[in-house]
Amino acid sequence: MFTGLIEETGVVVSIGERSGNRLLVVSTIVVAAETRVGDSLCVNGCCLTAVEISPSSDDSGAWRIRFDAVPETLDRTNLGALRPGDAVNLERSLRMDSRLGGHFVTGHIDGTAVVSSIEEGEGWRKLWFDVAPELSRQMAIKGSIAVDGISLTLVDVTETQFSVALIPHTLESTTIGRLGEGDRVNVETDLLAKYVQRQFATSD
């Protein structure tokens, strides 16, 4: 379980393939400090297991964490489109004695959305996304959503679109400030909304 509060943006240093899985190696400093092999990390909103941790070969003080992404993950997320040099949002799993500053994020991606337009304001930016109707039904104005693992508040919701407003801190400390029109992001809708929708779908 995660909160959607990004701790660090890591950098993809290499990508490989083995037995149909994608081998993703990410360079990190902050997140690696308390990470052990077998720990779960949220990478662009996806819950992945750290399978190998090693120090970087340079003097940067960074560490390299390897993750294995299975075909199911690659099909449902934007991880398959990552390339060396790309930045990714990173968050360690939630400690039960920590403050919950964002919202409950499971790291299980529901689908993807595409940036359709960007509005610039003085000290803020508003992003609109195209999304499938089956996902928009699990969204509500002023509700929570995770976009590439970032806990955000929904501003507008239509049948095929949603929008979020971003402050400078979020734009600077996560990858969302680098998005442009046409970019694809991972989306996880609010956990409570899924249970409510399921209840209505199965009720007589």
Short mmCIF file of C-alpha atoms in Angstrom, two decimals, residues 4-147:
data_model
loop_
_atom_site.label_atom_id
_atom_site.label_comp_id
_atom_site.label_asym_id
_atom_site.label_seq_id
_atom_site.Cartn_x
_atom_site.Cartn_y
_atom_site.Cartn_z
CA GLY A 4 0.76 8.73 -3.78
CA LEU A 5 3.29 11.14 -2.27
CA ILE A 6 6.34 10.82 -4.50
CA GLU A 7 9.63 10.54 -2.61
CA GLU A 8 12.00 10.79 -5.54
CA THR A 9 12.22 10.74 -9.31
CA GLY A 10 14.60 8.01 -10.36
CA VAL A 11 16.19 7.53 -13.77
CA VAL A 12 15.95 4.44 -15.97
CA VAL A 13 19.52 3.34 -16.67
CA SER A 14 18.91 0.13 -18.59
CA ILE A 15 16.17 -2.10 -19.97
CA GLY A 16 16.44 -5.74 -20.87
CA GLU A 17 14.32 -8.76 -21.71
CA ARG A 18 14.27 -12.23 -20.20
CA SER A 19 11.69 -14.97 -20.65
CA GLY A 20 9.12 -12.44 -21.84
CA ASN A 21 9.63 -10.15 -18.84
CA ARG A 22 10.99 -6.61 -18.97
CA LEU A 23 14.08 -6.05 -16.79
CA LEU A 24 13.96 -2.45 -15.60
CA VAL A 25 16.95 -0.94 -13.80
CA VAL A 26 16.42 2.41 -12.06
CA SER A 27 19.02 4.69 -10.48
CA THR A 28 17.99 6.19 -7.13
CA ILE A 29 19.52 7.78 -4.03
CA VAL A 30 16.74 8.53 -1.54
CA VAL A 31 14.50 5.51 -2.07
CA ALA A 32 17.38 3.01 -2.09
CA ALA A 33 18.44 4.00 1.43
CA GLU A 34 15.97 1.69 3.19
CA THR A 35 15.06 -0.65 0.34
CA ARG A 36 15.91 -4.33 0.52
CA VAL A 37 15.55 -7.14 -2.03
CA GLY A 38 11.95 -8.30 -1.96
CA ASP A 39 10.53 -4.91 -0.96
CA SER A 40 7.65 -3.41 -2.91
CA LEU A 41 8.15 -0.02 -4.56
CA CYS A 42 5.72 2.12 -6.50
CA VAL A 43 7.24 2.91 -9.91
CA ASN A 44 5.11 5.34 -11.93
CA GLY A 45 2.19 4.06 -9.91
CA CYS A 46 2.93 0.36 -10.43
CA CYS A 47 3.73 -1.87 -7.48
CA LEU A 48 6.97 -3.67 -8.40
CA THR A 49 9.32 -5.89 -6.40
CA ALA A 50 12.98 -4.97 -5.99
CA VAL A 51 14.82 -8.09 -7.15
CA GLU A 52 18.39 -6.76 -7.15
CA ILE A 53 20.09 -3.76 -5.53
CA SER A 54 23.65 -2.69 -6.28
CA PRO A 55 25.77 0.47 -5.93
CA SER A 56 26.27 2.62 -8.99
CA SER A 57 29.66 2.33 -10.66
CA ASP A 58 30.24 6.12 -10.50
CA ASP A 59 30.81 8.40 -7.49
CA SER A 60 27.30 9.82 -7.42
CA GLY A 61 26.25 7.87 -4.33
CA ALA A 62 23.31 6.42 -6.26
CA TRP A 63 22.14 2.84 -6.19
CA ARG A 64 20.61 0.75 -8.92
CA ILE A 65 17.43 -1.23 -8.31
CA ARG A 66 16.26 -3.88 -10.74
CA PHE A 67 12.62 -4.74 -11.24
CA ASP A 68 11.03 -7.46 -13.36
CA ALA A 69 7.80 -6.42 -15.13
CA VAL A 70 5.61 -9.25 -16.44
CA PRO A 71 3.66 -9.02 -19.73
CA GLU A 72 0.39 -8.27 -17.87
CA THR A 73 2.00 -5.20 -16.31
CA LEU A 74 3.46 -4.07 -19.63
CA ASP A 75 0.08 -4.43 -21.37
CA ARG A 76 -1.86 -2.40 -18.78
CA THR A 77 0.65 0.38 -18.06
CA ASN A 78 3.14 2.75 -19.68
CA LEU A 79 6.17 0.87 -18.33
CA GLY A 80 6.66 -0.88 -21.66
CA ALA A 81 7.29 2.49 -23.31
CA LEU A 82 10.08 3.53 -20.93
CA ARG A 83 13.55 4.06 -22.36
CA PRO A 84 16.98 4.61 -20.75
CA GLY A 85 17.19 8.19 -19.49
CA ASP A 86 13.47 8.47 -18.71
CA ALA A 87 12.50 9.68 -15.25
CA VAL A 88 10.09 7.66 -13.10
CA ASN A 89 8.19 8.49 -9.90
CA LEU A 90 9.25 6.41 -6.90
CA GLU A 91 7.63 5.76 -3.53
CA ARG A 92 8.35 3.21 -0.84
CA SER A 93 5.47 1.29 0.72
CA LEU A 94 3.45 2.93 3.48
CA ARG A 95 4.56 2.46 7.08
CA MET A 96 1.68 1.99 9.49
CA ASP A 97 3.15 4.61 11.85
CA SER A 98 3.35 7.28 9.12
CA ARG A 99 0.99 10.15 8.35
CA LEU A 100 -1.24 9.52 5.35
CA GLY A 101 -0.78 12.75 3.42
CA GLY A 102 -2.18 11.55 0.08
CA HIS A 103 -4.71 8.72 -0.24
CA PHE A 104 -4.59 4.93 -0.24
CA VAL A 105 -2.85 3.79 -3.44
CA THR A 106 -2.53 0.05 -4.09
CA GLY A 107 -0.08 0.20 -6.98
CA HIS A 108 -2.46 -1.84 -9.14
CA ILE A 109 -3.03 0.14 -12.33
CA ASP A 110 -6.58 0.25 -13.68
CA GLY A 111 -5.63 1.57 -17.11
CA THR A 112 -3.97 4.45 -18.88
CA ALA A 113 -4.98 7.96 -19.94
CA VAL A 114 -3.58 10.35 -22.55
CA VAL A 115 -2.82 14.05 -22.07
CA SER A 116 -5.27 15.88 -24.32
CA SER A 117 -4.56 19.52 -23.43
CA ILE A 118 -2.60 21.70 -21.03
CA GLU A 119 -3.71 25.03 -19.55
CA GLU A 120 -1.06 27.34 -18.09
CA GLY A 121 -1.83 29.73 -15.25
CA GLU A 122 0.15 31.97 -12.93
CA GLY A 123 1.72 29.50 -10.51
CA TRP A 124 -0.36 26.51 -11.63
CA ARG A 125 -1.01 24.20 -14.55
CA LYS A 126 -4.15 22.27 -15.46
CA LEU A 127 -3.89 19.02 -17.37
CA TRP A 128 -6.77 17.36 -19.20
CA PHE A 129 -6.67 13.63 -19.95
CA ASP A 130 -8.66 11.41 -22.30
CA VAL A 131 -9.76 8.27 -20.49
CA ALA A 132 -12.01 5.25 -21.10
CA PRO A 133 -15.60 5.59 -19.83
CA GLU A 134 -15.24 2.51 -17.60
CA LEU A 135 -12.55 4.38 -15.65
CA SER A 136 -14.29 7.77 -15.57
CA ARG A 137 -17.27 6.09 -13.88
CA GLN A 138 -14.98 5.48 -10.90
CA MET A 139 -14.07 9.18 -10.66
CA ALA A 140 -15.81 12.08 -8.93
CA ILE A 141 -15.12 15.81 -8.82
CA LYS A 142 -12.95 16.59 -5.75
CA GLY A 143 -12.20 12.88 -5.42
CA SER A 144 -8.74 11.30 -5.46
CA ILE A 145 -6.83 9.76 -8.33
CA ALA A 146 -3.29 8.48 -8.82
CA VAL A 147 -1.61 9.59 -12.06
#
